[in-house]
Each structure stands twice: as C-alpha cells, then as structure tokens.
Short mmCIF file of C-alpha atoms and ligand atoms in Angstrom, two decimals:
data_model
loop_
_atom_site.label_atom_id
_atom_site.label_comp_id
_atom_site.label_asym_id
_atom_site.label_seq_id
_atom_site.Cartn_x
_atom_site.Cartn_y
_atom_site.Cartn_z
CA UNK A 359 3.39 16.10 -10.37
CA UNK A 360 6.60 17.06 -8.73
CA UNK A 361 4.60 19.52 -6.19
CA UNK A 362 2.75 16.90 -5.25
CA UNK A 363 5.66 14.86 -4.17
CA UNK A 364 6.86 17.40 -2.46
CA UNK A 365 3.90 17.61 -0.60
CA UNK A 366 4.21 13.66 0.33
CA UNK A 367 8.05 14.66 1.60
CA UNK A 368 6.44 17.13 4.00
CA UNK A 369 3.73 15.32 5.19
CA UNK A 370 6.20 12.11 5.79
CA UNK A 371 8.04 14.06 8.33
CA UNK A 372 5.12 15.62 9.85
CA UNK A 373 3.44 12.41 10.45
CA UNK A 374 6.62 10.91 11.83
CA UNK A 375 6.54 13.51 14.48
CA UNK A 376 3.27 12.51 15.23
CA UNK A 377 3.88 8.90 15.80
CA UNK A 378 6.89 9.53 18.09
CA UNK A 379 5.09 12.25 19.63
CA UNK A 380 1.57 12.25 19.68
CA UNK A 381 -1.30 10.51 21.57
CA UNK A 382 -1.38 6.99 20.66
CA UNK A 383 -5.46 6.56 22.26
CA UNK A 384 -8.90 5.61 20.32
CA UNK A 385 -10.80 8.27 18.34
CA UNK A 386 -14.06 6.94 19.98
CA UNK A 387 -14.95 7.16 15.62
CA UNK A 388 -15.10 4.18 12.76
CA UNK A 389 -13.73 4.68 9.90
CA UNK A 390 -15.85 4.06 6.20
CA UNK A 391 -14.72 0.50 6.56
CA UNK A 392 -15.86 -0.13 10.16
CA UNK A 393 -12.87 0.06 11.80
CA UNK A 394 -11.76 1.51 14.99
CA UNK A 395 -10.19 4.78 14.52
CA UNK A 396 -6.97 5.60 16.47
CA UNK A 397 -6.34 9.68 17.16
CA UNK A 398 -3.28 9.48 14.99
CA UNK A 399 -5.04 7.74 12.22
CA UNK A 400 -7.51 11.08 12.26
CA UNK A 401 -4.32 13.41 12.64
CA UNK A 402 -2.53 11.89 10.14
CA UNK A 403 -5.86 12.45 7.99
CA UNK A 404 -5.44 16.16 8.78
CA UNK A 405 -1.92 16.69 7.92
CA UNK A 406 -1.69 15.33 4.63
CA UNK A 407 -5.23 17.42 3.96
CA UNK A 408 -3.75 20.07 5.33
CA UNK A 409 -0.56 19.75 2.76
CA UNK A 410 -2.45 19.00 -0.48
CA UNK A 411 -5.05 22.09 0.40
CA UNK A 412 -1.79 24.24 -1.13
CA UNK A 413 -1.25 22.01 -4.19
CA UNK A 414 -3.18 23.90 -6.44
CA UNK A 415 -3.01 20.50 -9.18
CA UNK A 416 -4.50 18.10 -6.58
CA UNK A 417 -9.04 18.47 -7.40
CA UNK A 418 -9.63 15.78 -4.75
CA UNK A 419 -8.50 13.53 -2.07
CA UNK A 420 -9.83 10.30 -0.83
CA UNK A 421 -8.86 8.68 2.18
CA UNK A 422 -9.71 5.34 4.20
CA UNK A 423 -10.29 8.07 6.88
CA UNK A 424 -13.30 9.85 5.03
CA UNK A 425 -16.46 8.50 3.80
CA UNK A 426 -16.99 10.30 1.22
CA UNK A 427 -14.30 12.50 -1.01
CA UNK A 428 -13.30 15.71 -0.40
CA UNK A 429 -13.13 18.43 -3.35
CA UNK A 430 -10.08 20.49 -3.44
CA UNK A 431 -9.15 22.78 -6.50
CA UNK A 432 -11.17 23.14 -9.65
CA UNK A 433 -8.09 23.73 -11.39
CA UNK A 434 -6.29 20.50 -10.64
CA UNK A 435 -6.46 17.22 -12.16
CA UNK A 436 -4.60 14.54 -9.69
CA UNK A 437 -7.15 12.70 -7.80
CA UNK A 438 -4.70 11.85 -4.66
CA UNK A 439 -6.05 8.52 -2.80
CA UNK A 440 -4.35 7.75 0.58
CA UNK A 441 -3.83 5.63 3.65
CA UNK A 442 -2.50 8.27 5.40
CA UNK A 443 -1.95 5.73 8.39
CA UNK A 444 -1.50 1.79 7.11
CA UNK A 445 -0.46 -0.64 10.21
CA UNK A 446 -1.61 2.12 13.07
CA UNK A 447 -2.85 -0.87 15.36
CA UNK A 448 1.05 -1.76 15.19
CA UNK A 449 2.37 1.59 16.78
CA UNK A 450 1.81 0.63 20.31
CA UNK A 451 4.45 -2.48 20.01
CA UNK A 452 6.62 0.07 18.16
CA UNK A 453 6.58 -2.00 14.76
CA UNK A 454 7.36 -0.11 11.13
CA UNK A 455 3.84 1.91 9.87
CA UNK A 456 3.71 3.52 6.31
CA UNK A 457 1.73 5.98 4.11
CA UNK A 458 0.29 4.95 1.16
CA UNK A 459 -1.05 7.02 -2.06
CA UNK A 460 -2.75 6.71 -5.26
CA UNK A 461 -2.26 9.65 -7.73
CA UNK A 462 -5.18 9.27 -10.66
CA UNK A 463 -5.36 11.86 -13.45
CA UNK A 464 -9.20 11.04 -15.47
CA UNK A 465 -10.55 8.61 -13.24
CA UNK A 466 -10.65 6.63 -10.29
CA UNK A 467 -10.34 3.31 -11.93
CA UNK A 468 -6.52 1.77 -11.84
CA UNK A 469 -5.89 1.92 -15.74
CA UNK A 470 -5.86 6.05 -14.67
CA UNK A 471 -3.14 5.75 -11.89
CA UNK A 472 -0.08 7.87 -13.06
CA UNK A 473 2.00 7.38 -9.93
CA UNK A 474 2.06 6.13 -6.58
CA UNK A 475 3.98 6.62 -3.61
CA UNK A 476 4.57 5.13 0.16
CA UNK A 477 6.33 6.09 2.82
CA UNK A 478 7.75 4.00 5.34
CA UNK A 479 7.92 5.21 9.43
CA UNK A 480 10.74 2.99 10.73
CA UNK A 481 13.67 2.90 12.30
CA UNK A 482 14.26 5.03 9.28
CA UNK A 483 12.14 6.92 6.96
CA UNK A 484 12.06 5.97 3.83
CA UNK A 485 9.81 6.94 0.71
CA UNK A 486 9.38 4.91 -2.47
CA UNK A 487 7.97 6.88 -5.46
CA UNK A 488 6.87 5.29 -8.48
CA UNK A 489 5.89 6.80 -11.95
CA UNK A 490 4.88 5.22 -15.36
CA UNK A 491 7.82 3.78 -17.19
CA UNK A 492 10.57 3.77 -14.87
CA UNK A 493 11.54 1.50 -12.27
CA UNK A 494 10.32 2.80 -8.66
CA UNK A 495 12.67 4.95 -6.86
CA UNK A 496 13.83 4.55 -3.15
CA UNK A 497 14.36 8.04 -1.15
CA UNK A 498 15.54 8.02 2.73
CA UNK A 499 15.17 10.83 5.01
CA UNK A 500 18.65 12.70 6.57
CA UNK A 501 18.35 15.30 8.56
CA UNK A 502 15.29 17.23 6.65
CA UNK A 503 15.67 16.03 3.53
CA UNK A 504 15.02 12.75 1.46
CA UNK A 505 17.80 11.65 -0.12
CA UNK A 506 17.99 9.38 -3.51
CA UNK A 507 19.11 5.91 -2.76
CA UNK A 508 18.41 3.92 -5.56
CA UNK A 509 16.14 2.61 -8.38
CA UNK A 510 14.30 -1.04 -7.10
CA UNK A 511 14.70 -3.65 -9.79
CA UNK A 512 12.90 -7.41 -8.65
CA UNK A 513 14.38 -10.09 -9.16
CA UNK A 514 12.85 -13.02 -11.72
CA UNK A 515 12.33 -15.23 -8.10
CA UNK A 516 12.21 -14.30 -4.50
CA UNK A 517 12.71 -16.01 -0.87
CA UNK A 518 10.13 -14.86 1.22
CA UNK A 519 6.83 -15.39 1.95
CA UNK A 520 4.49 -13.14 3.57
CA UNK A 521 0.70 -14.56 3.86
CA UNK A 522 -1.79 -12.41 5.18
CA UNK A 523 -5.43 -12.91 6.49
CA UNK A 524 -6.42 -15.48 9.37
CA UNK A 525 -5.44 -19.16 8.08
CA UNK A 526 -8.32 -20.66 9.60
CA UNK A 527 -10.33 -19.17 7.10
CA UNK A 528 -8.21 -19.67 4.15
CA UNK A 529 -9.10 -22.04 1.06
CA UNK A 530 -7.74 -25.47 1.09
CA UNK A 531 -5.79 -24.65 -2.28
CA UNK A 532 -4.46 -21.42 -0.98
CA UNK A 533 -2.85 -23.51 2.16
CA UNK A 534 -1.53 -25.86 0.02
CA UNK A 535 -0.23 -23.66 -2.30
CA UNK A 536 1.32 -21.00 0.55
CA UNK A 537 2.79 -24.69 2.11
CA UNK A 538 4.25 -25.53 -0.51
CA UNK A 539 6.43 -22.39 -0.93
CA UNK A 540 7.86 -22.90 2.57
CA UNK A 541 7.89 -26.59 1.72
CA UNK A 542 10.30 -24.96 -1.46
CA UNK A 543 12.58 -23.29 0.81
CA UNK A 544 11.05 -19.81 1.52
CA UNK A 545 11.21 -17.88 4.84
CA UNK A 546 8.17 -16.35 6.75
CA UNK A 547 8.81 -12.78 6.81
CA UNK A 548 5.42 -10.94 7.90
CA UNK A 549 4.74 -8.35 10.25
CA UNK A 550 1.02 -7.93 9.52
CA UNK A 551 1.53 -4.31 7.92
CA UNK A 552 1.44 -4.37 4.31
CA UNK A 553 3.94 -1.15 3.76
CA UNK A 554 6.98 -2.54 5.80
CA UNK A 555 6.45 -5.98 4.79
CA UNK A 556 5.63 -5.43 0.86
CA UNK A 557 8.85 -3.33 1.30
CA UNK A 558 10.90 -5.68 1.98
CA UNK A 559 10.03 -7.65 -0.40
CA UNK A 560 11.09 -5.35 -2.98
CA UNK A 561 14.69 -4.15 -1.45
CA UNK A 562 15.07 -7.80 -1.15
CA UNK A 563 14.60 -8.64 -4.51
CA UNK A 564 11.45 -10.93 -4.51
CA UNK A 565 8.94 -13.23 -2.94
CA UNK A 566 5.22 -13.57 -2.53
CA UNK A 567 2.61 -11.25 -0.43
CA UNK A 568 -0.92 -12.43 -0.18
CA UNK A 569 -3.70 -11.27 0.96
CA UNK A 570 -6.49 -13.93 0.09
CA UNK A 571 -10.10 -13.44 -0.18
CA UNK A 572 -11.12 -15.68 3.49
CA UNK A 573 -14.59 -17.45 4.42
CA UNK A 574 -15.12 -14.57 6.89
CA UNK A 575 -13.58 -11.85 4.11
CA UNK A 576 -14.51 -12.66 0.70
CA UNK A 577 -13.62 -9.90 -0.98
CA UNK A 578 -10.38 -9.37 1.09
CA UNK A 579 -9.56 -6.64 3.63
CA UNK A 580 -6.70 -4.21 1.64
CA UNK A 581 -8.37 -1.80 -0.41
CA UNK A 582 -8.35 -0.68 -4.09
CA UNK A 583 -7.58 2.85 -4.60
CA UNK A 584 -5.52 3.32 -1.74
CA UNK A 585 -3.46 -0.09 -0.96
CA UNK A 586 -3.99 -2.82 -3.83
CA UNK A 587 -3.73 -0.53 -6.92
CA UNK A 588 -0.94 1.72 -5.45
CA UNK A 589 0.96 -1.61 -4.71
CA UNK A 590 0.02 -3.16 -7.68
CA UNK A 591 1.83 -0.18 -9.79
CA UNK A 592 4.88 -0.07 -7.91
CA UNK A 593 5.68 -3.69 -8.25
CA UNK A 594 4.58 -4.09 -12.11
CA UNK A 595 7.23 -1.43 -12.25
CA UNK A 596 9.94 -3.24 -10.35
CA UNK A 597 9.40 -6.12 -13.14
CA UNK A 598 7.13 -8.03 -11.05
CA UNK A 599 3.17 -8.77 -11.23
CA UNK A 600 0.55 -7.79 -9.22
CA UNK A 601 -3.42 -9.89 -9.49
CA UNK A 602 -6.40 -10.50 -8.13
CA UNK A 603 -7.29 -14.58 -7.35
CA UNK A 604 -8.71 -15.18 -10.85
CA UNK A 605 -5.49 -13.75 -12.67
CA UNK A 606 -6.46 -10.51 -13.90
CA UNK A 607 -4.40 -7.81 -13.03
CA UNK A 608 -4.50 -5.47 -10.82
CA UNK A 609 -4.08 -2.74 -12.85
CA UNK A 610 -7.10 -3.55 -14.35
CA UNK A 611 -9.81 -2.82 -11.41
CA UNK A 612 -12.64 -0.43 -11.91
CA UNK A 613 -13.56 0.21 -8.13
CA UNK A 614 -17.44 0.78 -7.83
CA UNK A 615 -17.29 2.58 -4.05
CA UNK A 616 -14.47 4.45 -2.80
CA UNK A 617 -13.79 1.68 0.32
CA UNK A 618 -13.97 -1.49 -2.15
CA UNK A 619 -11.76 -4.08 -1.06
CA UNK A 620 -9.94 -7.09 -3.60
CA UNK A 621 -7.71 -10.07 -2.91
CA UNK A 622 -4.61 -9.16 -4.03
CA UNK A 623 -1.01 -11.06 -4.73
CA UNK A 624 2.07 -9.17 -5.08
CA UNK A 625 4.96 -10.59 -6.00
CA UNK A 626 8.21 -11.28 -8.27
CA UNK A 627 7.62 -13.56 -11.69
CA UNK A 628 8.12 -16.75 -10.58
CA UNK A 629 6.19 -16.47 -7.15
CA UNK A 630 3.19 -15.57 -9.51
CA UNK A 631 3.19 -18.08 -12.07
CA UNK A 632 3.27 -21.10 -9.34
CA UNK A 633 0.46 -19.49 -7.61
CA UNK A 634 -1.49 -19.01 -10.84
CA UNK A 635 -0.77 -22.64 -11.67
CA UNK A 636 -1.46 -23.79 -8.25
CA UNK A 637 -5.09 -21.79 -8.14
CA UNK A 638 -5.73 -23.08 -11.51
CA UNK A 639 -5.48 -19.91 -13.30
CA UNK A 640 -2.91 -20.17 -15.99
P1 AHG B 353 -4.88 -0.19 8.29
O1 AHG B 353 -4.02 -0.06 9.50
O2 AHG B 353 -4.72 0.96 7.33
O3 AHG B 353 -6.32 -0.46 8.60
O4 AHG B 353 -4.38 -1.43 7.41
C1 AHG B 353 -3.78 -2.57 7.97
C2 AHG B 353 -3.75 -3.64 6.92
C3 AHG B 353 -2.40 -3.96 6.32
O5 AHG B 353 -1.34 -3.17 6.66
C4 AHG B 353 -2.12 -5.37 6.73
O6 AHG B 353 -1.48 -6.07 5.74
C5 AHG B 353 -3.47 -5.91 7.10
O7 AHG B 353 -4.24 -4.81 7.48
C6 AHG B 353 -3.39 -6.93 8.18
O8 AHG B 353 -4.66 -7.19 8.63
P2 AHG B 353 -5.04 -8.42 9.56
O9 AHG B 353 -3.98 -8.56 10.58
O10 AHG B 353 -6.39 -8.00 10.10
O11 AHG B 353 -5.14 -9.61 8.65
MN1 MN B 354 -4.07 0.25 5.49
MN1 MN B 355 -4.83 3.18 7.68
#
C-alpha cells in the first residue's frame, strides 16, 4: 500500500504544477458522465496514469475521466478509483480543487475499500490519507515533501453546514430539515467543491455536508467509487457517519456501473441523527 501513497504524493505535486501552470481551456471532450471536460481535467487524468503505470500492486484504475477501466498489472491487487480533478470548473476564480481516490483490494463494491486518500490544491497542499482502523491522517506539503500534521478526530456535533445541489429542486423535508440547522445556530460554509469544503468540515471538528438526491437529479450528482465511498470511509474513520437518504450506509453500496451516482450525507454524530429523524429514517 505504501507505494501507492507514494505515488498519490507525486502526483499531488505534479498536478499542482499543472493548475498554476497549465492551460486552463475546454477539452472540446465529455466526460462518462456528460460533462464538459476542461484540458487539465484530461492532464490530470494522464499524470496520475502515468504514476500508477510504475506501481507494480495497482491491476486497474478507474477514473471519472475514462469510460471504461483501464488494466494495469496482472500482478497487483489495488483497484485505484480517482477524481483526479474534483471542483476543476472552480480553477478559473482561483478557489481550493482536490484529488480524490478509492483504493479496493477484491472488488469494486465499498465493503472492499481498504483506504482512501484526497488531496487538497489550496493555498496549501494538503493530503489526507485514510486506512482501516485508524483515524485519518492529515499530511501538508513543504518544500517537496509532505509532512505529518496530525491524526483528524470529529467531534460528537459540528457548526457548519454545507448543502449542496440547486435548492429549487430540493424536497420540502430536506429544506426544512437543512433550515432548521441554520435556524439551530449553524454557519453556511460551502464553496461548491466537495474536497475543500468536506475538509473543512473535518479539521473543524464537525457539521453536515449534503448532497441530496433533486427533482432534476434523483440519484444525486457525486459519484460512488470515486467521491461518496472514498468520503464515506474517511469520515466513518474520524468517528463520524456517512449515508445515503434512506439510512443505509455508505459503506454499504454495491455500484452496478463504474459512473453511478448516490445521495450522500457526511457528517459528525449528531448532524446525522437529526437528519435521520427529520427524513424519517430512524
Ligand atoms: P467535478 O469537478 O469532479 O465534476 O465535481 C464537482 C462536484 C463536487 O466537487 C461538488 O460538491 C459538486 O460537484 C457541486 O456541483 P453543483 O454545483 O453542480 O451542485
Ligand atoms: Mn468530482
Ligand atoms: Mn473531476
């Protein structure tokens, strides 16, 4: 495992180059999910390809940026699935963009996730590496190197709130219930890309992040292998929960297509139980 976090350190400075240096333009492509591709979503793509092509214990990547998934070593048994971009659209007003990935040994369902990583580009870089049964671990980048800051522990309740998807198109009970934490005291701290702002929600020890299923997006927009279940690890391992809008955990999806989407709520204990008690899930 540990060559394949040093591959992540690598590819977190070489895509931080990128973003300060590269061409910001469109691909002209779409991505699997139908989204516009920028150039350094697609170079991004190619660097951390280009990095896990010498892990000889990586047998396969898949990436929002492919379709389909791309078969590395025969020898290897981590399945690595990555955002290797998350927030791009956010680069030209200069806001914090991240890396996400999903290491699987077995299968790609989440009950086979064995760690998870993300890397934040900000005024800093930072990485966040999480394993099974220890608390996730917070690195920061000085000079060339990532340096250990800390382990991230959540607390039992949070203040902030960071609701995602178009609130027009959100339920009635999910307005009340997002409402009702401001109405409780919580601040609005969302900058509409899931690494930076799920983040800060763990170095500041709690609060809620949403991303509902919407009348225009059912199903959600984050997706499974690469954003939900990654999440979803790191913050069952910082003591908090992690589910879907009937309860079940995340941790518990089977994906059926490599680009499946869920709605997904991340939070610390407390945010969790009021929304399970305010969607009627308890
Ligand atoms: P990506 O840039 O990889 O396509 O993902 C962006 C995601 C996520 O970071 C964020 O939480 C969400 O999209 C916001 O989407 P909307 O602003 O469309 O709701
Ligand atoms: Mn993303
Ligand atoms: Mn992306």
């Amino acid at each position: 495992m540990q060559t394949v976090f040093e591959a992540i350190k690598k590819i977190a400075f070489e895509i931080d180059d990128a973003i300060k240096n590269s061409d910001l333009g469109y691909a002209e492509k779409e991505n699997a999910s139908g989204e516009d591709q920028l150039k350094i979503d697609v170079l991004s793509d190619l660097i951390i390809e280009k990095e896990f092509v010498t892990v000889p214990r990586v047998s396969m990547l898949v990436s929002e940026e492919k379709e389909g998934a791309l078969q590395l070593h025969s020898s290897g048994s981590y399945m690595v699935c990555y955002d290797p971009l998350d927030g791009s659209s956010l680069i030209d007003v200069n806001l914090s963009v991240g890396s996400i990935f999903g290491i699987y040994e077995g299968s790609l369902d989440a009950q086979y996730l064995v760690a998870s990583a993300y890397v934040v580009y900000g005024p800093r870089i930072e990485l966040v590496i999480a394993i099974k049964g220890s608390k996730p671990m917070l690195y920061r980048a000085e000079g060339d190197q990532f340096k250990v800051i800390g382990e991230i522990s959540l607390n039992e309740k949070g203040k902030l709130n960071a609701p995602g998807g178009t609130q027009q198109n959100w339920a009635p009970h999910h307005k009340a219930f997002i409402d009702s934490l401001f109405a409780e005291g919580y601040r609005l701290r969302y900058s509409g890309g899931m690494v930076p702002d799920l983040h800060q929600i763990l170095l500041k020890g709690g609060g809620l992040f949403s991303y509902p299923g919407t009348s225009d997006k059912p199903y959600g927009k984050l997706r499974q292998l690469f954003e939900v279940i990654p999440f979803a690890f790191m913050y069952e391992q910082a003591g908090g929960q992690a589910i879907n809008e009937k309860g079940e955990r995340l941790m518990e999806l089977v994906p059926q297509h490599h680009h499946d989407t869920s709605p997904c709520f991340f939070g610390s204990n407390y945010e969790i139980e009021a929304l399970k008690k305010a969607y009627g899930i308890n």
